[in-house]
Amino acid sequence: MLPSRLLWRDPRPVPRFNRQEPVTRIVRDPGFHEPDDAEACTVFWYVCRTHDRVYRHEACGEGPHLVALHCADHGPESGWPQPLMLLFPEGFEPPLSPDQLALAREAWDAG
């Protein structure tokens, strides 16, 4: 089982030519909608909760960003770790245990 609140920030340094401020992604949150396989949601976007607006890489405001997936039908939505996150698991907060990381990788592979 993954933690009820899970954040991820890319641990790699941001290239100097990229002026993007740090971005932390909310992967899971207890207040977010928990999707299931029976739902046919098709319209999603990211919302920067720090600046309270749609997130479009460098266009939502100054400073660090706290970004969440937003479903047109359900609002903020929890999800599973994506491939980039699984490549850099040291970016998770709280850190995932080896069992939790294996579960996330299995879920993605079964996907």
Coordinates of C-alpha atoms in Angstrom, one line a residue:
M1 CA 0.0 0.0 0.0
L2 CA 1.3 3.4 -0.9
P3 CA 1.2 6.3 1.6
S4 CA -2.1 8.3 1.7
R5 CA -0.1 11.5 0.9
L6 CA 2.7 11.1 -1.5
L7 CA 4.8 13.9 -3.2
W8 CA 7.5 13.7 -5.8
R9 CA 10.1 16.2 -7.0
D10 CA 12.7 15.3 -9.7
P11 CA 15.9 15.0 -7.7
R12 CA 18.1 15.8 -10.7
P13 CA 19.4 19.4 -10.8
V14 CA 17.5 21.7 -13.1
P15 CA 19.7 22.8 -16.1
R16 CA 20.9 26.4 -16.0
F17 CA 19.3 27.2 -19.3
N18 CA 15.9 26.1 -17.9
R19 CA 14.5 28.9 -15.7
Q20 CA 11.7 26.6 -14.4
E21 CA 11.4 26.8 -10.6
P22 CA 11.2 23.5 -8.6
V23 CA 8.1 21.5 -9.2
T24 CA 6.7 19.1 -6.6
R25 CA 3.9 16.8 -7.8
I26 CA 1.2 15.6 -5.5
V27 CA 0.9 11.9 -6.5
R28 CA -1.6 10.9 -3.8
D29 CA -3.6 12.9 -1.2
P30 CA -6.4 11.7 1.1
G31 CA -8.7 14.6 0.0
F32 CA -8.3 13.8 -3.7
H33 CA -10.6 11.6 -5.8
E34 CA -9.5 8.0 -5.9
P35 CA -10.1 6.7 -9.4
D36 CA -11.1 3.2 -10.3
D37 CA -11.0 1.1 -13.4
A38 CA -14.7 1.5 -14.2
E39 CA -14.5 5.3 -14.7
A40 CA -14.0 6.7 -18.2
C41 CA -12.5 10.0 -17.4
T42 CA -10.8 11.5 -20.4
V43 CA -10.1 15.2 -19.7
F44 CA -7.2 16.1 -17.3
W45 CA -4.9 19.0 -16.7
Y46 CA -2.4 20.0 -14.0
V47 CA -3.2 22.8 -11.5
C48 CA -0.5 24.6 -9.5
R49 CA -1.9 24.7 -6.0
T50 CA 0.7 27.3 -4.9
H51 CA -0.4 29.8 -7.5
D52 CA -4.1 28.6 -7.8
R53 CA -4.1 28.3 -11.6
V54 CA -3.6 25.9 -14.4
Y55 CA 0.0 24.8 -14.6
R56 CA 1.8 25.2 -18.0
H57 CA 5.5 25.0 -17.4
E58 CA 6.9 28.4 -16.3
A59 CA 3.6 30.1 -17.0
C60 CA 1.7 30.0 -13.7
G61 CA 3.8 32.2 -11.4
E62 CA 7.1 32.8 -9.7
G63 CA 8.7 30.5 -7.3
P64 CA 8.3 26.8 -6.5
H65 CA 5.2 25.0 -7.8
L66 CA 3.0 22.4 -6.0
V67 CA 1.2 20.6 -8.9
A68 CA -1.8 18.3 -8.8
L69 CA -3.6 16.3 -11.5
H70 CA -7.1 17.7 -12.1
C71 CA -10.0 15.7 -13.7
A72 CA -12.8 17.6 -15.4
D73 CA -15.4 15.3 -13.8
H74 CA -13.9 14.8 -10.3
G75 CA -11.5 17.6 -9.5
P76 CA -8.2 16.9 -7.9
E77 CA -7.3 13.2 -8.4
S78 CA -4.8 10.8 -6.9
G79 CA -2.8 8.6 -9.2
W80 CA 0.1 6.2 -9.3
P81 CA 3.7 7.0 -9.8
Q82 CA 4.7 7.5 -13.4
P83 CA 7.8 6.0 -15.2
L84 CA 10.0 9.1 -14.6
M85 CA 9.2 8.9 -10.9
L86 CA 10.0 5.2 -10.8
L87 CA 13.4 5.9 -12.5
F88 CA 14.2 8.5 -9.7
P89 CA 12.5 7.1 -6.5
E90 CA 14.7 9.2 -4.3
G91 CA 12.4 12.1 -5.2
F92 CA 9.4 10.7 -3.2
E93 CA 8.3 12.3 0.1
P94 CA 7.9 10.3 2.2
P95 CA 10.4 7.9 0.9
L96 CA 9.0 4.6 -0.4
S97 CA 10.0 1.4 1.1
P98 CA 11.4 -1.3 -1.2
D99 CA 8.1 -3.1 -1.0
Q100 CA 6.1 0.0 -1.9
L101 CA 8.4 0.8 -4.8
A102 CA 8.1 -2.8 -6.0
L103 CA 4.2 -2.5 -5.8
A104 CA 4.3 0.8 -7.8
R105 CA 6.5 -0.8 -10.5
E106 CA 4.3 -3.9 -10.7
A107 CA 1.2 -1.7 -11.0
W108 CA 2.8 0.3 -13.9
D109 CA 4.0 -2.8 -15.7
A110 CA 0.5 -4.4 -15.4
G111 CA -1.0 -1.1 -16.6

